[in-house]
Coordinates of C-alpha atoms in Angstrom, one line a residue:
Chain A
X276 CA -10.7 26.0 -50.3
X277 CA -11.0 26.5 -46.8
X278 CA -13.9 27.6 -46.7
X279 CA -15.5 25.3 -48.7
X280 CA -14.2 22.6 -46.3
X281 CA -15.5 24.2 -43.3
X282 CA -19.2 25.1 -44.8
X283 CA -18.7 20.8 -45.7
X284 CA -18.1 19.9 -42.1
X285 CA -21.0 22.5 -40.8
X286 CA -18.5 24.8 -39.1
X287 CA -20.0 27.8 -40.7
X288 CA -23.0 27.8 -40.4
X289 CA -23.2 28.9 -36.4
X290 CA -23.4 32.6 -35.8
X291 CA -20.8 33.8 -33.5
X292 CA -23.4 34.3 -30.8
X293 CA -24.5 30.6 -30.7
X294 CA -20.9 30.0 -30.6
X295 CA -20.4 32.0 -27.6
X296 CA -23.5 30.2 -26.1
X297 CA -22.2 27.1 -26.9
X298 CA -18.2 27.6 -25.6
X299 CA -20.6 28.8 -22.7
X300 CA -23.0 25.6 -22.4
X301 CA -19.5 23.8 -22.9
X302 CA -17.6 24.7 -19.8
X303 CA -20.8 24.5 -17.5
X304 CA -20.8 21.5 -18.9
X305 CA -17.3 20.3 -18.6
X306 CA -17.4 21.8 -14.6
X307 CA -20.1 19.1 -13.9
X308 CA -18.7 16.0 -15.7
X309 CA -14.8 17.2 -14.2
X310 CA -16.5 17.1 -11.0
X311 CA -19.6 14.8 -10.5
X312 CA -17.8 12.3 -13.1
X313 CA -20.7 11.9 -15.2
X314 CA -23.7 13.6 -16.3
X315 CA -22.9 17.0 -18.1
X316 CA -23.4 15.1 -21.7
X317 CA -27.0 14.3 -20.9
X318 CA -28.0 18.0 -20.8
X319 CA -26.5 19.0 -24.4
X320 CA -29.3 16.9 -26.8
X321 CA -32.4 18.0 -24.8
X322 CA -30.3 21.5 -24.8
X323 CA -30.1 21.2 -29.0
X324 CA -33.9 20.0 -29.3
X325 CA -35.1 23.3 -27.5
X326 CA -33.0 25.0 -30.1
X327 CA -35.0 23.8 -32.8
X328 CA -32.3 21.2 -34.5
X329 CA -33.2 18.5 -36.0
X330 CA -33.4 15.8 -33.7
X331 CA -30.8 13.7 -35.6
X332 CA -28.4 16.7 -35.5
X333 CA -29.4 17.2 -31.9
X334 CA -28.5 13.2 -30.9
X335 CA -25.2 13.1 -33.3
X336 CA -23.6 16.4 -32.6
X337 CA -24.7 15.3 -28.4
X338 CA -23.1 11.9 -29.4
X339 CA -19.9 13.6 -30.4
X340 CA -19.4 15.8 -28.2
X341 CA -19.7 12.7 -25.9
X342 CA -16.5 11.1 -28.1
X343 CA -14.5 14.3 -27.7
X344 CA -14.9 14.3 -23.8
X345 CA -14.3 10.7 -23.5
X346 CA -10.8 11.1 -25.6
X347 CA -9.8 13.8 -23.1
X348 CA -10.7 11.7 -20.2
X349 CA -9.8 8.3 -21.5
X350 CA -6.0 9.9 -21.9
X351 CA -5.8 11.0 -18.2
X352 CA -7.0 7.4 -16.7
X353 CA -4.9 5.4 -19.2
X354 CA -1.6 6.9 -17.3
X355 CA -3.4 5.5 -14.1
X356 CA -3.7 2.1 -15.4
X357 CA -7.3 1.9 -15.1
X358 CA -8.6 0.1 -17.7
X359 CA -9.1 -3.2 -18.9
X360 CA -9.0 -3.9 -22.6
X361 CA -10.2 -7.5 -22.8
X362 CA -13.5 -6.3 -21.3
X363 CA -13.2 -3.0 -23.2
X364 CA -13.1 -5.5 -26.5
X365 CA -16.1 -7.5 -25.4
X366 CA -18.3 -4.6 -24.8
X367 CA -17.0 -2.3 -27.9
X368 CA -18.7 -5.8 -29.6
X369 CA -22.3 -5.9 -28.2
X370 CA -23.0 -1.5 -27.7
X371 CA -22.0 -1.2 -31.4
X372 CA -24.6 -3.3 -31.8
X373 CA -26.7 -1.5 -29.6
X374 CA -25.9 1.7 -31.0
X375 CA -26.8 0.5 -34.7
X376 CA -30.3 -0.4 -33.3
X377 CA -30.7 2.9 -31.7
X378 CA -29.6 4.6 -34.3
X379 CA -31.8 3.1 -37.0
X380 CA -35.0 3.4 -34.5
X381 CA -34.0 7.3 -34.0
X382 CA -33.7 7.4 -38.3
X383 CA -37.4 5.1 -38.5
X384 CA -39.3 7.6 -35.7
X385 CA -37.7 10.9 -37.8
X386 CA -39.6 9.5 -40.9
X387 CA -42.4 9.1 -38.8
X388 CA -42.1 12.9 -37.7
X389 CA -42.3 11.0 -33.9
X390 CA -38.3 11.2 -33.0
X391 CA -37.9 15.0 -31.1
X392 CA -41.1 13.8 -29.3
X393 CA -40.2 10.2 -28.2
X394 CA -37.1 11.2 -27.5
X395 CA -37.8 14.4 -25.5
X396 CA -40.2 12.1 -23.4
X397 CA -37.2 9.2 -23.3
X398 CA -35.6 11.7 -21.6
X399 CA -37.9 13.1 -19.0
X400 CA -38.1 9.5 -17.8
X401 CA -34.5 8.8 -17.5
X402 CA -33.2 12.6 -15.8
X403 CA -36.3 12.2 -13.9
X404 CA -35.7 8.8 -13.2
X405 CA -31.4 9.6 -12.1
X406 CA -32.3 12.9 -10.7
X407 CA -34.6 11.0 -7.9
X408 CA -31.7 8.5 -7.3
X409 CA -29.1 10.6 -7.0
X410 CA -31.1 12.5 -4.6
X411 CA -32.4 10.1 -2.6
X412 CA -28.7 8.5 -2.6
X413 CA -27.8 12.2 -1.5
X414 CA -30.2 11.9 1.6
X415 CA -29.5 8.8 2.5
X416 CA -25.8 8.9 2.1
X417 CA -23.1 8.4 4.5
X418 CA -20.3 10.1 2.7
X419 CA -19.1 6.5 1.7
X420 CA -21.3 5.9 -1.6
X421 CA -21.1 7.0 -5.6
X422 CA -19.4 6.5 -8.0
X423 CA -15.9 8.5 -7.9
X424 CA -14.3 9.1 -11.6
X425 CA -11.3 10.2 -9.1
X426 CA -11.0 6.3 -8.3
X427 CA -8.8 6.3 -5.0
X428 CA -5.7 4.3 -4.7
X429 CA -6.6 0.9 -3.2
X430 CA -5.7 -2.3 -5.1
X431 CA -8.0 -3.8 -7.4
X432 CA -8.4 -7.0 -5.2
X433 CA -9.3 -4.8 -1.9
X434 CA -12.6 -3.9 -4.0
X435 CA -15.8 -5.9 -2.4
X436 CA -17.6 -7.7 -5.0
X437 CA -21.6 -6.8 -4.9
X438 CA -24.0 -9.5 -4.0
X439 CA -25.5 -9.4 -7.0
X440 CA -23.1 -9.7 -9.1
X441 CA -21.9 -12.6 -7.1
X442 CA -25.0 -14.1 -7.7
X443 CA -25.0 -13.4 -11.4
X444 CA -21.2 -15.1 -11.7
X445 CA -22.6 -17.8 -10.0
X446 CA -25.6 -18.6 -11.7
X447 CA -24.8 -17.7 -15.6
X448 CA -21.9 -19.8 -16.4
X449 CA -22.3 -19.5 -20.4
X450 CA -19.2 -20.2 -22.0
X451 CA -17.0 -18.7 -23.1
X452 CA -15.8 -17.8 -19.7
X453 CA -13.3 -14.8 -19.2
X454 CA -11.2 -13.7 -16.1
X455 CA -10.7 -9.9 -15.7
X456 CA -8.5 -7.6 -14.2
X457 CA -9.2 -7.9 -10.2
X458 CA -9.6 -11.9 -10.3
X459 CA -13.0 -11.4 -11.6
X460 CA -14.5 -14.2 -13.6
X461 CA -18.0 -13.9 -15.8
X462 CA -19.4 -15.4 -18.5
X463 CA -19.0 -13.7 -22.0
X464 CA -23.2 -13.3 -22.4
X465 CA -23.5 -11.2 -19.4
X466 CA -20.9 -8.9 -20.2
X467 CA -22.3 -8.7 -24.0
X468 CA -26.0 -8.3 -23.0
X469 CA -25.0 -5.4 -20.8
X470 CA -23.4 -3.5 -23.6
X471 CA -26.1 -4.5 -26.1
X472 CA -28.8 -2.7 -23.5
X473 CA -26.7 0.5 -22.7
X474 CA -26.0 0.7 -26.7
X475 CA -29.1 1.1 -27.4
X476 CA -29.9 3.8 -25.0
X477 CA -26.7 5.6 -26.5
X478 CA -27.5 5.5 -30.2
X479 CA -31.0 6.5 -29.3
X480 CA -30.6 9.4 -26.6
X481 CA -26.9 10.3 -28.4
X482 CA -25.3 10.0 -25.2
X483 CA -22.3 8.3 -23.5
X484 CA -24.1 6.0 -21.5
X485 CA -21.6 5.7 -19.0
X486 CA -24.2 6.6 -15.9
X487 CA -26.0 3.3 -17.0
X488 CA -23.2 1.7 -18.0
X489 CA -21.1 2.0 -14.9
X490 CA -23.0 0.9 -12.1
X491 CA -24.1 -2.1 -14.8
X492 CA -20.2 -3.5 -14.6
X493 CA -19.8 -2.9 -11.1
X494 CA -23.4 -4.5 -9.8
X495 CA -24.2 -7.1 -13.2
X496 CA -20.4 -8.0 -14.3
X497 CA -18.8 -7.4 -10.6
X498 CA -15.7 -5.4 -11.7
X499 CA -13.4 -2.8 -9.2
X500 CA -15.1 0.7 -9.2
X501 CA -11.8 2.0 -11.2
X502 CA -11.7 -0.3 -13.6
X503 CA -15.5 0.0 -14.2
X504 CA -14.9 3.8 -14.9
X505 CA -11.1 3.3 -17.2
X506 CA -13.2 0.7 -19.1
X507 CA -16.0 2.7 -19.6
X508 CA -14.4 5.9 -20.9
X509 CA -12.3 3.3 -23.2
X510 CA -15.3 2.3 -24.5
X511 CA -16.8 5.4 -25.0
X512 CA -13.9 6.5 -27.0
X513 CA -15.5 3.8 -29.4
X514 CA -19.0 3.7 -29.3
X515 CA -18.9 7.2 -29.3
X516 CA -16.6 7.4 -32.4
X517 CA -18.5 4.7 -34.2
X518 CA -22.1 6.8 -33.4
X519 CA -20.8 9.9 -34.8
X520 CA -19.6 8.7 -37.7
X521 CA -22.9 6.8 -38.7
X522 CA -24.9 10.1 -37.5
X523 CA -21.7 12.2 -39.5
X524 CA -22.7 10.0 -42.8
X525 CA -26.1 11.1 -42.4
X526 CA -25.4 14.7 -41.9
X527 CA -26.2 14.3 -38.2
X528 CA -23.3 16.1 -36.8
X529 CA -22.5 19.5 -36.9
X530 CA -18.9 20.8 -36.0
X531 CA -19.7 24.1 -35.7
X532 CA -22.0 23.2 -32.3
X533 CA -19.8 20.0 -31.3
X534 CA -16.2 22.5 -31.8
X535 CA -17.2 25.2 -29.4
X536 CA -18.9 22.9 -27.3
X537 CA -15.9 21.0 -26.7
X538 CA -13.5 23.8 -26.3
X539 CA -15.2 24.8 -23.0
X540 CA -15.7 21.7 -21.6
X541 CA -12.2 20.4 -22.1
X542 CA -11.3 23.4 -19.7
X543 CA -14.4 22.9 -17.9
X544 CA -13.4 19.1 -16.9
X545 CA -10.1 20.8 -15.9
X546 CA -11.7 23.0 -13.6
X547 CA -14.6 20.8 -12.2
X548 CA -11.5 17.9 -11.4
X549 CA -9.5 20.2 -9.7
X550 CA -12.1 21.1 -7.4
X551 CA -12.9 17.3 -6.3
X552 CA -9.5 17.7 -4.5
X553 CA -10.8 20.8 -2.2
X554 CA -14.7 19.8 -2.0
X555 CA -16.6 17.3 -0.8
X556 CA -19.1 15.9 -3.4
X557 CA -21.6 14.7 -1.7
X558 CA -22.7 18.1 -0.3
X559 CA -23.3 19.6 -4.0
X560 CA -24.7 15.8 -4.8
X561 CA -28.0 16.5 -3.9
X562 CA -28.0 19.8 -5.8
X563 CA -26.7 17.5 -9.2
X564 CA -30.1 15.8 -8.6
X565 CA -32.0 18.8 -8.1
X566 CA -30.6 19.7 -11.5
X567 CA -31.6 16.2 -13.2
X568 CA -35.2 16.9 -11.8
X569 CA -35.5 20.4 -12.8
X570 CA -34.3 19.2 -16.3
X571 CA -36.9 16.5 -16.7
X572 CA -39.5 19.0 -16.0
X573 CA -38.0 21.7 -18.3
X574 CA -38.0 19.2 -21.4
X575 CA -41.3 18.6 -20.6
X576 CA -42.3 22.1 -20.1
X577 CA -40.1 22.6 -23.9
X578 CA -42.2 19.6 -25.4
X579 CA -45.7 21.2 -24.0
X580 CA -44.7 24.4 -25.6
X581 CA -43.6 22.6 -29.1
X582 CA -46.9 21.2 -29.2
X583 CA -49.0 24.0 -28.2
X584 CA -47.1 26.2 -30.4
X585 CA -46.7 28.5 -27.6
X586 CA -42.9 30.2 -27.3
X587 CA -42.6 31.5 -24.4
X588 CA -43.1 27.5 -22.9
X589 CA -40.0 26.8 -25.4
X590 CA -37.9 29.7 -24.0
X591 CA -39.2 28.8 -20.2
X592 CA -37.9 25.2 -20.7
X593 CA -34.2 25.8 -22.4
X594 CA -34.1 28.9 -19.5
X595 CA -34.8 26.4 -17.0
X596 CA -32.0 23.4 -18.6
X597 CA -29.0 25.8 -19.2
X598 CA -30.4 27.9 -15.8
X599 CA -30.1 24.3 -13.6
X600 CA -26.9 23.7 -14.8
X601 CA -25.4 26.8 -14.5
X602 CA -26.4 27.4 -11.1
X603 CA -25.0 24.1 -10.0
X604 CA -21.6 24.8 -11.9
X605 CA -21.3 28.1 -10.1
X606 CA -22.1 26.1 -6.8
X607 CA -18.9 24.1 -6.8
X608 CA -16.9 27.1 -8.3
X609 CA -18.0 29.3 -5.6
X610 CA -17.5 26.4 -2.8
X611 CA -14.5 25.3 -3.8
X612 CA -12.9 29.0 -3.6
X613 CA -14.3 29.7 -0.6
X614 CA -12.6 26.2 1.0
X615 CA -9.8 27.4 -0.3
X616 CA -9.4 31.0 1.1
X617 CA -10.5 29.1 4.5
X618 CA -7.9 26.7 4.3
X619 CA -5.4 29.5 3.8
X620 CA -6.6 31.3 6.0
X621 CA -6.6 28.5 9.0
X622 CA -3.0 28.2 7.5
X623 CA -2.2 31.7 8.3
X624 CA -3.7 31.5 11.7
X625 CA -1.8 28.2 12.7
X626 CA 1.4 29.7 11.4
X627 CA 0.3 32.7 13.6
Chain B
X264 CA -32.8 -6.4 -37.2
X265 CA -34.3 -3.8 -39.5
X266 CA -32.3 -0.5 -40.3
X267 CA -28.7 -2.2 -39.7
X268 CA -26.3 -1.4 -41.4
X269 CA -22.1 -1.8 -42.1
X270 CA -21.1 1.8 -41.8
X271 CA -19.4 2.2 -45.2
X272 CA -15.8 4.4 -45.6
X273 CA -16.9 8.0 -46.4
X274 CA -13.5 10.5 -46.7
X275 CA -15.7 14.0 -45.6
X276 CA -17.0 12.2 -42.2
X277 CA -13.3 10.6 -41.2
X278 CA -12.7 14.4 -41.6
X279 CA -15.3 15.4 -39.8
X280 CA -14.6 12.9 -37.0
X281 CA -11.0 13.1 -37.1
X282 CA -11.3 16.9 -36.7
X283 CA -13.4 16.4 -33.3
X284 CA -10.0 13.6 -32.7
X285 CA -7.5 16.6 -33.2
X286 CA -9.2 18.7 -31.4
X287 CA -9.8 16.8 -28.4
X288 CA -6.0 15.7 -28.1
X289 CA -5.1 19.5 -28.7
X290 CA -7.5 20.8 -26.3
X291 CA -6.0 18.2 -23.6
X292 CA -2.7 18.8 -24.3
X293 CA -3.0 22.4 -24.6
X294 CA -4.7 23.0 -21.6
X295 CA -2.9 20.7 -19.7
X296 CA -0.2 23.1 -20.8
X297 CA -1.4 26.2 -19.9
X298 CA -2.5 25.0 -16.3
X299 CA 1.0 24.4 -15.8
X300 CA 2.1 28.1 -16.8
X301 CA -1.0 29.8 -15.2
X302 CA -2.5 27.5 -12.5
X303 CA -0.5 29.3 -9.6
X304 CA -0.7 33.1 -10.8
X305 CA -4.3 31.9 -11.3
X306 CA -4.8 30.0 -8.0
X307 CA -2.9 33.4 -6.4
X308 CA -5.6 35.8 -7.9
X309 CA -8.7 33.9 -6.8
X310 CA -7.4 32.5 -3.1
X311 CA -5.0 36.1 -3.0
X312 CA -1.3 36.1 -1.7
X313 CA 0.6 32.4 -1.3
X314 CA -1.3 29.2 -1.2
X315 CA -0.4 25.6 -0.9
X316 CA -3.7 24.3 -1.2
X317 CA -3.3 22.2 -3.7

């Protein structure tokens, strides 16, 4: 009976070995979004593609692996009181919109036999795209910018509205109207063609979408950096249930890769949080988009291989994914024990 | 919009989604306890002897 149940829900159908790789991929995972706040997700799809899934399993079981994380996170920032509903209810509206459309397009270019390739070039364009923005931010920055998952503690009305969205509030004045949580008021539309664009990239890449998402509400819609990120995870909670349960219904997600998957990230997040209180991110920032980069080029390098028929390209190109991200993980790991021990020992010598 | 659909009720994928629910709240609360019993013995054995770091 058991069984039977499990085989149903695709639990047992993943050799322990995969799910070993996969608890793995999980926590390397779960160490980058804990610490970087976003980002990890966007690895697992391309990850599943150079396995050879199906690239509707490879989107559906990425898309809920997103829903599990954002459940996990979204309980942690609700105790913080970081996020707004009303704008939460607007944009659950317009991405599951988005997400439909994504979804169907994913569904239309599988019958075409086009979706792992359109896909796997869709996301060459956006890692490479993030990678060189987060590393140019990394170059450029002065310790003050990002976006911080770990919002600080300031009130919601100490937050500096951006220019742009300024100009947005000021110029789109489409009723309905709505007022949001730091005094912010915006027009309905704006809020609903943000979700609609960053639904669509979700229900076609399978991921979260938050690293669009977010920096959409702050710079489009105008809202506080901490309600930007409560909202979003909120949200994803949503979307991302509401995508894996269209890609569940069409046998696009498999529990025996999302289970283990999400079993080491949950302690991954832990670990990767924790160590945003010892180290400074924007050190290991430039090394997140040294990671982005390297993973455009190995999805590419994965893609060359699949079409050339050649293996070893394949092999080369997941190495290079999982290899990016691990090294980075074992960055902040290593950093952050190594701040430690020196802040114990400066303890020890002051105590001296 | 061509493709969209009204996601209809299907018992095996609540399951299926429900499951990834459970788990997630389990792992979270789970962990969360286990961080609490292990965190300093843990924190002890990778910074070694008494630390306040935290």
């Amino acid at each position: 009976m058991l069984n039977s149940l499990l085989d149903g829900l695709g639990a047992l159908g993943t050799s322990p070995e995969m799910i070993a790789l996969f608890v793995g991929f999980g926590l390397v995972v779960g160490v980058l979004f804990g610490f970087f706040g976003m980002g990890g997700s966007f690895l697992v799809t391309p990850a599943l593609l150079m396995l050879d899934y199906p690239a509707p399993v490879a989107v559906g079981s990425g898309m809920a692996f997103v829903f599990g994380t954002a459940v996990i996170a979204t309980l942690k920032h609700h105790d913080l009181g970081q996020v707004d509903y009303k704008l939460g209810a607007i944009m659950i509206t317009g991405t599951t919109i988005g997400i439909e459309a994504g979804r169907a397009s994913v569904y239309y270019l599988e019958s075409l036999g086009l979706a792992g390739g359109i896909i796997s070039v869709a996301y060459v364009v956006l890692l490479g795209g993030v990678g060189a923005m987060v590393t140019r931010d990394a170059l450029n920055s002065d310790g003050g910018d990002g976006i911080d998952h770990e919002a600080s503690d300031r009130d919601l009305d100490e937050y500096e509205i951006p220019e742009i969205a300024k100009t947005i509030q000021q110029t789109v004045r489409i009723p309905p109207m709505v007022t949001l949580r730091g005094d912010v008021r915006v027009s309905a539309w704006v809020i609903t063609a943000v979700a609609f664009a960053t639904g669509l990239l979700s229900g076609f890449l399978g991921v979260g979408g938050g690293f669009i998402r977010m920096p959409a509400m702050i710079y489009a819609i105008g809202v506080p950096v901490p309600v930007a990120v409560g909202t979003d995870l909120f949200e994803i909670v949503f979307s991302g249930g509401l995508g894996s349960y269209l890609y569940g219904q069409g046998g696009g997600v498999n529990l025996g890769i999302v289970a283990p998957l999400l079993f080491g990230s949950a302690l991954g997040a832990r670990i990767g949080s924790a160590a945003t209180a010892v180290v400074d991110a924007d050190g290991i920032k430039i090394y997140f988009g040294g990671m982005l980069l390297i993973g455009s080029i190995a999805v590419g390098i994965g893609e060359i291989g699949s079409y050339t028929g050649n293996p070893t390209l394949e092999l080369l190109g997941l190495v290079l994914v999982i290899g990016a991200a691990v090294v980075v993980a074992f960055a902040i790991l290593y950093t952050t024990v190594s701040s430690l021990r020196q802040t114990r020992r400066q303890g020890a010598t002051a105590a001296d | 919009m061509p493709g969209l659909e009204i996601p209809t009720w299907d018992p095996e994928t609540a399951l299926l989604i429900g499951t990834i629910l459970l788990e997630a709240i389990v792992l979270y609360v789970g962990y969360g306890g286990l961080e609490r019993l292990f965190g300093p013995y843990l924190m002890n054995l990778l910074v070694g002897g008494e630390s306040n770091a935290q």
